Tab-separated table of C-alpha atoms in Angstrom:
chain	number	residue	atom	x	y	z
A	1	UNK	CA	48.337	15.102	61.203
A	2	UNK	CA	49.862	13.282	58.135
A	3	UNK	CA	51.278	15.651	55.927
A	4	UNK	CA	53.373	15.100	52.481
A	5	UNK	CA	55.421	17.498	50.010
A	6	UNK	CA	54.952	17.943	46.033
A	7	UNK	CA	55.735	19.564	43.045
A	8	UNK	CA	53.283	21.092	40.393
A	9	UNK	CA	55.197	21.067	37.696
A	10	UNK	CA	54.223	23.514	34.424
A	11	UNK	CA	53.077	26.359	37.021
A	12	UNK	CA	53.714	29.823	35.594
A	13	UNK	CA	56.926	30.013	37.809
A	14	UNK	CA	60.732	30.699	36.508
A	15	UNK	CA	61.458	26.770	37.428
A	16	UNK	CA	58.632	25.680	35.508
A	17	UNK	CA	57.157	24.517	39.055
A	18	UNK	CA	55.553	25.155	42.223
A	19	UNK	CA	56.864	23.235	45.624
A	20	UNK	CA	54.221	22.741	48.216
A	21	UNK	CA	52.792	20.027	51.587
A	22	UNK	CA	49.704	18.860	51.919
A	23	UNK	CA	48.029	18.421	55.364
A	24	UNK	CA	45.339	16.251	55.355
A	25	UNK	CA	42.352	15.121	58.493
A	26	UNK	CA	42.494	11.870	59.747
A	27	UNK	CA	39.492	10.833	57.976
A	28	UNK	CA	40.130	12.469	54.679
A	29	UNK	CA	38.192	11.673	51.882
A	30	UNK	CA	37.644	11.864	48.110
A	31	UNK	CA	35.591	15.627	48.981
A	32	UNK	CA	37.030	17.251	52.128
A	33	UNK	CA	36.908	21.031	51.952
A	34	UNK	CA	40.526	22.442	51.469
A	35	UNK	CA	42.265	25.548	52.669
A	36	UNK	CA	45.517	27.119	50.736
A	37	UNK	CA	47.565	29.518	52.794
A	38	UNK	CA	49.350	32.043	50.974
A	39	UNK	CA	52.552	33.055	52.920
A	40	UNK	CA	53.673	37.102	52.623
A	41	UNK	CA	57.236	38.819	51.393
A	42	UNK	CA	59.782	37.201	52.618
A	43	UNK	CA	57.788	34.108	53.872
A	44	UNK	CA	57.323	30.619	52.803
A	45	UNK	CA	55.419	27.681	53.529
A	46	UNK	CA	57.061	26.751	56.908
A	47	UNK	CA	57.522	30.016	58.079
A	48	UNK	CA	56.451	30.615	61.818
A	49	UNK	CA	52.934	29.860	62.587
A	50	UNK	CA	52.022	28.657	59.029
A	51	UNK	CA	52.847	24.522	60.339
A	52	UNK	CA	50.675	25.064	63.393
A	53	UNK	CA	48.147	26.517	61.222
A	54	UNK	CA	47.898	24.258	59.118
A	55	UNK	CA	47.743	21.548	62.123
A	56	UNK	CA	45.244	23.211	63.685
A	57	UNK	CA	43.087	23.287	60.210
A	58	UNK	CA	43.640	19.596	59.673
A	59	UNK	CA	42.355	18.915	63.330
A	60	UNK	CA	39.150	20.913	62.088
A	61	UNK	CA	38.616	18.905	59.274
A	62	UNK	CA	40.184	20.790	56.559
A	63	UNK	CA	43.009	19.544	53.734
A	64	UNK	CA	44.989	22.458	53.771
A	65	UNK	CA	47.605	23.452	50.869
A	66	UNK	CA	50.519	25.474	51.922
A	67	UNK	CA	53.152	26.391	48.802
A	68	UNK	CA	56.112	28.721	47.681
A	69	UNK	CA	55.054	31.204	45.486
A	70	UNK	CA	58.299	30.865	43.124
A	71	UNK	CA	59.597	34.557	43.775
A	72	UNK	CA	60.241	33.792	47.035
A	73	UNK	CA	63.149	32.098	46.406
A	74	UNK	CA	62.912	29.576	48.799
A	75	UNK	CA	62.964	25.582	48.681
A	76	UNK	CA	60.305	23.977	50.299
A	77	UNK	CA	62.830	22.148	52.834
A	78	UNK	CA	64.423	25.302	53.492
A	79	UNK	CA	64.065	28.427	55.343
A	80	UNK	CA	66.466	30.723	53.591
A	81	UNK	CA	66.709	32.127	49.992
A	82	UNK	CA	68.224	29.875	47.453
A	83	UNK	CA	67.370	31.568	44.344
A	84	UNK	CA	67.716	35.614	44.641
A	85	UNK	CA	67.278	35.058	40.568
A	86	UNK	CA	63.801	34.035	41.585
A	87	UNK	CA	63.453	36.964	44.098
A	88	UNK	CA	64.805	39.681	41.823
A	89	UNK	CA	62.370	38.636	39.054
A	90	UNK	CA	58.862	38.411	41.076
A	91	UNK	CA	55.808	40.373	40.475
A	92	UNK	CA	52.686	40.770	41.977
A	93	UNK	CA	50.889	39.224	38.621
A	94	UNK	CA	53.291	36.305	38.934
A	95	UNK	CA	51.910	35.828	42.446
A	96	UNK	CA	48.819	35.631	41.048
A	97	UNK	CA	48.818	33.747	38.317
A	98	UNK	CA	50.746	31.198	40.251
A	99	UNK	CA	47.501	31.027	43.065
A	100	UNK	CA	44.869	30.018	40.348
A	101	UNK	CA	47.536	27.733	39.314
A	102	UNK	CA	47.594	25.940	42.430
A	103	UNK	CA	43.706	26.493	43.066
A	104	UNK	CA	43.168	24.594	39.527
A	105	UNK	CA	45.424	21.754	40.179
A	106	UNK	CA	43.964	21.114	43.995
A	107	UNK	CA	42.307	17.930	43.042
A	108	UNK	CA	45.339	16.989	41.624
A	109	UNK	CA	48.432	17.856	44.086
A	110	UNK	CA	45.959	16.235	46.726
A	111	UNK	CA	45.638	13.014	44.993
A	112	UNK	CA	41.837	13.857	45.083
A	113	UNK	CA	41.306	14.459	48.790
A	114	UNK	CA	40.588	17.934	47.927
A	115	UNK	CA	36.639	19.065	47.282
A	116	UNK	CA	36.658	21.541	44.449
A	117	UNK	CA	33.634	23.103	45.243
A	118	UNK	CA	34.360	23.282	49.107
A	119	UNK	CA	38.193	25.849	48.750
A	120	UNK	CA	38.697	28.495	50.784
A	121	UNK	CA	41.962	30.678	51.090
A	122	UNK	CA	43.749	32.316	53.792
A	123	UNK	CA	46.747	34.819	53.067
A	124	UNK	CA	48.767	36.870	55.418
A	125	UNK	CA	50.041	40.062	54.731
A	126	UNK	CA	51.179	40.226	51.033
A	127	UNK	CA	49.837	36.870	50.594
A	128	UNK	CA	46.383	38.009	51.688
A	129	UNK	CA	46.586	40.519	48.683
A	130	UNK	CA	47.005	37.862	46.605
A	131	UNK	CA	44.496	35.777	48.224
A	132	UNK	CA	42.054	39.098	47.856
A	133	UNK	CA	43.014	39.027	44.548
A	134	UNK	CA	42.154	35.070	43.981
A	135	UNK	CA	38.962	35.907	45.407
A	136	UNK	CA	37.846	38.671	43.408
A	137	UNK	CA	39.107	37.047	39.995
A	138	UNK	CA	36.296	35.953	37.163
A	139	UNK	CA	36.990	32.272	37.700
A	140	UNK	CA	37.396	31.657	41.269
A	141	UNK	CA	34.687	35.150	42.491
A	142	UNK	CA	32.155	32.572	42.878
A	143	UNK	CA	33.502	29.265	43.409
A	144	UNK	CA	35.129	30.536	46.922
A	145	UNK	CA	33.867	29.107	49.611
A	146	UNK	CA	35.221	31.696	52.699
A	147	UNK	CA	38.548	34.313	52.478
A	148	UNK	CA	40.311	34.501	55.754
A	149	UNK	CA	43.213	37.432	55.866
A	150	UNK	CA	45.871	38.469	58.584
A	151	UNK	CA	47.145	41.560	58.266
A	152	UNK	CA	46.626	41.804	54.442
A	153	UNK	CA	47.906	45.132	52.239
A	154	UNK	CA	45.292	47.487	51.328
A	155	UNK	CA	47.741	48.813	47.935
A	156	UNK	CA	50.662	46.952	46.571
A	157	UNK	CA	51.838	50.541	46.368
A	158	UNK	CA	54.212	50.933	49.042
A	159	UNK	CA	57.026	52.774	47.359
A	160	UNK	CA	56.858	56.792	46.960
A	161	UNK	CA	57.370	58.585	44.061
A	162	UNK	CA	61.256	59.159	45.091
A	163	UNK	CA	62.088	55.403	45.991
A	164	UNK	CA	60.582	54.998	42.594
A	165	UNK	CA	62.437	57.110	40.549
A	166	UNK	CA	66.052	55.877	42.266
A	167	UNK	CA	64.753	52.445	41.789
A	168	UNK	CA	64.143	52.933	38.089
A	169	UNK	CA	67.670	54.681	38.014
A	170	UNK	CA	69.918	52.062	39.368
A	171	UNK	CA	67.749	49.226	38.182
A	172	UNK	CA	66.998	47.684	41.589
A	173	UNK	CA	65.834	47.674	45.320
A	174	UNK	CA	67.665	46.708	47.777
A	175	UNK	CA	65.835	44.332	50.059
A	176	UNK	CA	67.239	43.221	53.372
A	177	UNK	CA	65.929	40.559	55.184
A	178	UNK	CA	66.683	41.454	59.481
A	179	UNK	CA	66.171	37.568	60.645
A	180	UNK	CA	68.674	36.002	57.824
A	181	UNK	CA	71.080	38.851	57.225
A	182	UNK	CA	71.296	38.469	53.199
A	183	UNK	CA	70.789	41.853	50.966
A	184	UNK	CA	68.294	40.348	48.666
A	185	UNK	CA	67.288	42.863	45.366
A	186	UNK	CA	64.221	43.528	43.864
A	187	UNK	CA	64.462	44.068	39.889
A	188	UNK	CA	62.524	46.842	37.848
A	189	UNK	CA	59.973	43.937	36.640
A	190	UNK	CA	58.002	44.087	40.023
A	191	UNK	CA	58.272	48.378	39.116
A	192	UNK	CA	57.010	47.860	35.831
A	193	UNK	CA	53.971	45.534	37.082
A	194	UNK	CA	52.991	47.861	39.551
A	195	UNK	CA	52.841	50.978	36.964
A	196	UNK	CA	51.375	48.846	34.039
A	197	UNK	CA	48.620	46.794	35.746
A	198	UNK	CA	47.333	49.261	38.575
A	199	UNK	CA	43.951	48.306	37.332
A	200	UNK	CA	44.358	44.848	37.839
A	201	UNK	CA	46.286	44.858	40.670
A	202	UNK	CA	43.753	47.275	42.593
A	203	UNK	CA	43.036	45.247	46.169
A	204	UNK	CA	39.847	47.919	47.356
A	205	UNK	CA	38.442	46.962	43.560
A	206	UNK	CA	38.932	43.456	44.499
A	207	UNK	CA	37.619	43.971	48.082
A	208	UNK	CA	34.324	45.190	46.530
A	209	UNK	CA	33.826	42.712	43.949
A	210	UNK	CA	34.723	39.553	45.621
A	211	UNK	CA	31.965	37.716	46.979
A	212	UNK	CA	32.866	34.761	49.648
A	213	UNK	CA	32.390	35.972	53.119
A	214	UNK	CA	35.316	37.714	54.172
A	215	UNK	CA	37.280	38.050	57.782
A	216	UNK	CA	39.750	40.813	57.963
A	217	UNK	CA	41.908	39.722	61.165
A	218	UNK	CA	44.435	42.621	62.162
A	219	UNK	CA	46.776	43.270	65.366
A	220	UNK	CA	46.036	46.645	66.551
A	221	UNK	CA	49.680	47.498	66.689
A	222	UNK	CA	50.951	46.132	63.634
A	223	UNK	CA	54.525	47.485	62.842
A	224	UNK	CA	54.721	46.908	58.816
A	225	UNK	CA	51.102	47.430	57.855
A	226	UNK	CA	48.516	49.444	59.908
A	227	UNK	CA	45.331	48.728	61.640
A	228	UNK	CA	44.080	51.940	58.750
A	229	UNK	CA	44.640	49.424	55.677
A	230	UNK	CA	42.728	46.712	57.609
A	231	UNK	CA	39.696	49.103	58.274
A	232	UNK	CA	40.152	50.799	54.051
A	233	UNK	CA	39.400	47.030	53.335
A	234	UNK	CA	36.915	47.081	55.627
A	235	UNK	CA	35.001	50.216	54.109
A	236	UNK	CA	34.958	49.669	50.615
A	237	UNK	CA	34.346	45.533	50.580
A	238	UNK	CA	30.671	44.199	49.798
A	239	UNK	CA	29.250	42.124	52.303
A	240	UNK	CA	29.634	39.829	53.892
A	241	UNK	CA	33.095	41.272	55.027
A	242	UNK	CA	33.420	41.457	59.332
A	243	UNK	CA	36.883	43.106	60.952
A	244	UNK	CA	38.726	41.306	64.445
A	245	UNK	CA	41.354	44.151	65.474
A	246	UNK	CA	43.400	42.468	68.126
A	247	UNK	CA	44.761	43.900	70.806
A	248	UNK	CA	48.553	43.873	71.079
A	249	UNK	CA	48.627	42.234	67.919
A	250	UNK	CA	51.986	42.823	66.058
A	251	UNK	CA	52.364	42.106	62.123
A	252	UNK	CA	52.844	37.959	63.186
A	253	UNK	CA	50.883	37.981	65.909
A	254	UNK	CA	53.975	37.957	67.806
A	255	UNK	CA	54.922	34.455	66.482
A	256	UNK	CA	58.875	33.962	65.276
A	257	UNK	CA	60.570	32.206	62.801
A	258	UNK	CA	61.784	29.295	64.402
A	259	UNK	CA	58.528	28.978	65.861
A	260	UNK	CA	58.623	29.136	69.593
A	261	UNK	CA	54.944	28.852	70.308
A	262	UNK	CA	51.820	30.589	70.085
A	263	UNK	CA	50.806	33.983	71.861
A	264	UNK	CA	47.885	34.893	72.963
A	265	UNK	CA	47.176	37.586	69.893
A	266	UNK	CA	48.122	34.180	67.422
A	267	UNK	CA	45.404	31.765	69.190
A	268	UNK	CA	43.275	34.778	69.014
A	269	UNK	CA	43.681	35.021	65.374
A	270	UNK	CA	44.212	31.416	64.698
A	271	UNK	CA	40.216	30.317	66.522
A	272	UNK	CA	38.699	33.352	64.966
A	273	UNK	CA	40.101	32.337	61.264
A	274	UNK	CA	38.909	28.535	62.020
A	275	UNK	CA	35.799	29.433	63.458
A	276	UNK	CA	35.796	31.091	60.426
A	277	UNK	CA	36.238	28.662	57.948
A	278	UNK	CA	34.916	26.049	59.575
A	279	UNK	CA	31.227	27.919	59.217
A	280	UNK	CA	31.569	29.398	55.580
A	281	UNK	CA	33.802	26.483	54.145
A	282	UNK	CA	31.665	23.519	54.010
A	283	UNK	CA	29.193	22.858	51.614
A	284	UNK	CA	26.047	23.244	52.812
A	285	UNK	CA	23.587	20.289	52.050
C-alpha cells in the first residue's frame, strides 16, 4: 500500500510539531473513511504490529494515520528515543491535546483523502486511553465513527501513594525501557497532571459518556495491564461497547519489536478490530 511521512507543524507539542505516515487504499479518494492509531508508552508509530496494521487497514479500504505523540521522544524514522527532554516533560493532557490536534488537521496531513465525517480511532494500551479520551471529548463524542482498543488502561493511575511521594521527593521516575536498554526519566509534570486533572483525565467517565460503538479487545494473560481493567471498561461504558478476551493473549499480542510476524492472538485481534471498523466506520447512505 502506498504510504508517505509528514509533519503537522503548530501541534501543541515541545517541537512545535507532530511527525506522522499516511497509508492510503489503492483507490483512495477525496472521502475515504480514515483510521488514526494511537501507539502506547514507550511506542511509536512503527513499533511492532502498528505497519502491518496499518497495511491490513489500507487493504480494507481505510486511510489510516499513524503519528508520534511528541513525549515519546522518538523520530518518526527511528525506533529509539532521541529526545528524553521530550519524554521527561509528557503528560497525559499533552497526549490529548495533541490527538484532537491530529484529528482536526486529518483533511489536511492527508492532502484531502481523508473523510471527516467517516474517522475512527484505534489505541493500544496507553494510547487507547487517549483514544477513550478522544472519544468521549465535547468535539469529537459525536463525530466518531467506531473506537477500537487493545489492551487499553482503565486509570492513568498506576503509581501508589509511596512511588508518589519518592517521586515528588527526588523530582523524577526512573523509567527503563527492557528492549533498548536506556534509563529514560519521567519529570514531576506528568505527577502534577495526574493530581490536578483527575476529573478530566477519568477513562470509566469517558467510557460512559462516549458514544461511537466501542470494541474492547484484550489478551487474557496480559502481563502489564489485566484482563480486570478490560472488563471495568466493560461495566461502566454505555452501549454499544462489546469485549473479545483472547486466549493466550499477552500485552502485544505476542508481536515484537522488530516485527517478526503475526501470532495467532495478533490476527485474532487484528480481523476482530477490522471487522470492526470496517462495519461502524463507513458512512452509512
Amino acid at each position: 500500500m502506498p504510504s508517505r511521512s509528514f509533519i503537522l507543524p503548530h501541534a501543541p507539542s515541545f517541537g512545535g510539531r507532530l511527525e506522522g505516515v499516511v497509508d492510503l487504499p489503492p483507490d483512495a479518494t477525496s472521502a475515504t473513511p480514515t483510521v488514526v492509531l494511537c501507539h502506547g508508552f514507550k511506542g511509536f508509530l512503527s513499533w511492532g504490529f502498528f505497519p502491518p496494521l496499518a497495511t491490513l487497514l489500507a487493504e480494507r479500504g481505510f486511510v489510516v494515520v499513524r503519528f508520534n505523540f511528541s513525549g515519546s521522544g522518538v523520530a518518526a524514522e527511528s525506533d529509539v528515543v532521541h529526545d528524553e527532554d521530550a519524554f521527561r516533560r509528557n503528560t497525559f493532557s499533552l497526549e490529548h491535546e495533541e490527538l484532537l490536534a491530529m484529528l482536526s488537521a486529518l483533511e489536511t496531513v492527508t492532502d484531502g483523502a481523508a473523510d471527516p465525517n467517516a474517522v475512527s480511532l484505534l489505541g493500544h494500551s496507553r494510547g487507547a486511553g487517549a483514544a477513550l479520551l478522544a472519544a468521549a471529548d465535547p468535539a469529537w463524542r459525536d463525530r466518531l465513527r467506531a473506537l477500537v482498543t487493545w489492551n487499553g488502561v482503565a486509570t492513568f493511575e498506576r503509581w501508589g501513594a509511596p512511588e508518589r511521594a519518592a517521586w515528588r521527593e527526588r523530582g523524577e521516575v526512573e523509567i527503563r525501557n527492557a528492549r533498548t536498554g536506556q534509563v529514560l526519566a519521567l519529570g514531576i509534570e506528568l505527577l502534577d497532571d495526574l493530581e490536578t486533572r483527575s476529573e478530566a483525565l477519568d477513562l470509566e467517565r469517558a467510557a460512559a459518556t462516549r458514544r461511537c460503538p466501542w470494541l474492547i479487545v484484550h489478551g487474557r494473560a496480559d502481563e502489564t495491564v489485566p484482563l480486570a481493567e478490560g472488563e471495568r471498561l466493560t461495566a461502566v461504558a454505555s452501549p454499544p461497547c462489546e469485549l473479545m478476551a483472547i486466549e493466550g493473549g499477552s500485552h502485544t499480542f505476542g508481536a515484537r519489536h522488530p516485527f517478526a510476524g503475526p501470532t495467532r492472538e495478533l490476527i485474532a485481534a487484528m480481523n476482530a478490530s477490522q471487522r470492526w471498523l470496517r462495519r461502524h466506520g463507513p458512512v452509512k447512505s
